[in-house]
Phi, psi and omega in degrees: 000129182267163176272150175209164179197168182231135172250126182238121171270125182264138173288140184231135175227161176214127190258006182256006177229148183294330180214127182273141168265100188296333180294308181292317184294322178294320177297315181296325179295313179298317180297328181297334180287336182289142172257356176231175179290153182292139178230125183291124179224331186291132182256115183275003184299334181272006185246126177214093183288359181271347179286129184251134183295347178279002171105021178214171178243123182283140182291334180196158178246153176299329180290340177300321180298318179294320179297321177299318179295318177299319184298322178298320179288317183297332182300337181264002179273153185276035177207158183277173176305314183290325175294322179295316181293322177051047182297126175242137169252125191264163182298346175266008178085002180276168177240133179229121186202176177264110177274055176070306179236005180215139168290134183234135176244123177252121180296158168298161173294133183237157180247343180231154178295324180300316177296317183297316181297318179297317181291326176294320178292328175302320179302318178300318182291324181293314180292327176295316179299316180297319180294319179297318178293320178296319180294324176298320179292327181279343178083022178184168182275073188258327185266132177233146181241139183231131177267073181221196187223011181209148177257006181062023175229025178087017179237139178233147175230158200256161164232105189258135174252140187234143182221136174280125185231143176295135178289349177292340178281119181299140182300322177301330177291324176296318180297310184297321183279330189266324190303309179298326178295313182293324178300324183262353183297336179301340178299327180252343187237004178293145181271351182080144183202139173268126176089181181226157174198180176211169183306122178059021178245159186291153178280136178244111181292162175129257191307132174271139180223168187286321194237149174271334184269341186303321180302335188257006177277124186234353182213156177283315180228149177171163184257348178284146179242351183247340176220153185049048185300131184263154172297318178238111180287136185255013179301131181249083183225083194289335188053039181192182178302111186298332181288337185251334192228154164245160165244112175284116188246100185263130183246005186277343190283153172274157169282129183255139169272322182289124177298323180298317180294319177299316180298316180290321181302307183284320184294316180291327176296320177299319179294320180295323176296323175297319178299316181297317180298330179269359182067032187241022182282156178298148179271082183232130177226116181286146180286314180223085186300321183293317177294324183294321184295325177286318182299316182289325179296324185271023181229075180294347175280350176062034179260339187295145176239142177247152187271137173270167180292338178273005176096343178294161176234135182226147174275171177298321178299315181294322177298314180294324179296323178300315180292318182297317181294319178296319179295322178297317180295322189266328194243356180302134179086000182295315179193169185298319182292321178296318179295321177298316180298315181298319180294312184289324178299309180297318180294322178297316179296322178296315181292325177298327180279331190245320184202081186290346180301334179286355179259003173297129184091355178244313178252134185295314185294328178287317180296314180295320179299318178297316178299312184291320180293324176298316179295318181298321179293320181292321184265354180056052178238164180257177182297339182272003179288128182297342178303326186292327179296324178294317178294321176305313181297315184291342173303328187260003180297130184275359177276118182301338179281345185234331186290132182290319179295314181295334173295317176297321180297318179297332179274002179074026184259009179234156180279138178229140169261331181276168167234161178299326179294320179294323179292320177301318179294318180294333177295326186270326189220147173280170178303134184283353182251013175226166182296342179297322178297322178292318178300315180296321179299318179296322177296319181294317192262326186235034186305319184284357180246008179268126179271315180204160181219147167230179175299323189253004185206143171237127176253125181264154182267163171088160176076183179279149179072194180234091182293117183240144167256106181270119182244020183294342180229020184264083184235348177288122184304322180295320178292321178300314183293324177296316180293320179297321181297321178296312181293327180297324186258357182280152178275340181206160175301323180298317178298316182296315181296321179295317179295316180298319180294317180298318182295322180290322179296322181294334184268353181255000000 
């Protein structure tokens, strides 16, 4: 079983000022969540977005130019880069920070879909809590947060899914196996969107489409995430032992409100990665993947066909069926979660072809389309009415008193894998079978003794030398639990590290 996680950038608005400064407002929102003063801890030394998985390092990214422009403005702000980022590591092992113009919540690393969904829902509660505290300081209900991917003004922000992959798998095999799957994955994981737009281009109301991110895909492969966005991101930043692992960092996905869509999005991608590792993926090569992702998104009737390099033409449903059938042949019986995924994936594709109304409350684009069409019939308006873009946005509002999706959830009209009790538990603790649980435990127990943190390392303060907990290769669940047990019962990080080191020495 591989590790996975989701990073979500939330859209932020404020209605009491004529123009919002998203950098400051995102920072203030993250700070609002704090009950103590901000303390710099996140160590960026392990992050290098210029490393490319194709085997080279790019000298610069297009986003660097934008960052340079931001830096000129930031130089006049009364706070440092680290203060602006306001990186927080939470007791559940998650990261909450200002990704310059958006508050971003990164789930802890998870091993099961049940854990991932609970941790993803924790993110919604954290940004809501931060917004409520920020609004109390502002004296009114002015700040709103949206779990979506577009501002309807030509700007998109991401929901990235990440997977730990063996470096033994050649990167070209990942490209060949994943690109047709990702182009058609929007069929089950699209968030739905009214109208069309493109990077820095005006929004055009009207046409309903499956995905919010499809409009912003501009390349098949690439390392940039803010311009020339690729279907398959090539950033080589493993956050683990580089000799053994890759981190597959996908930026094409939409942020989902539906738990079922999130489960299928991550779960089916996990199955396809298993297929690739076994050399059992379907032999499908799209002729023009970038055009195909837009074409399929703009076809909610699911009739469009895209051309393969061998001249055949397939619909999004047929592309997904090829992958689902291959996964069924190769992976059935592997484990309980895989069997659940295979059953639900196949049933979802059948219902999309025969009766999609049964997927309301399960798939976001189907649920949103049903909501909007119901509203259009009542108000006797068409798809080009600007009212619909507002409703589209409010579908993603994380405030249960205002959000349209959360309203459906309160009425019991959506499918759930989580429970409120599971989310409460995920709020307090990270998964006990991944390094995230250990990271969270250290935050809970030794917060005042942590000097710096990365995804794969914790550096503790004090004493001689630099006591580090290296988690770059700590992925075996049994080893994680053994290490957690040591830290749980230790009086200090130094004691825990010494005990952990002795046990490893005895076993080698």
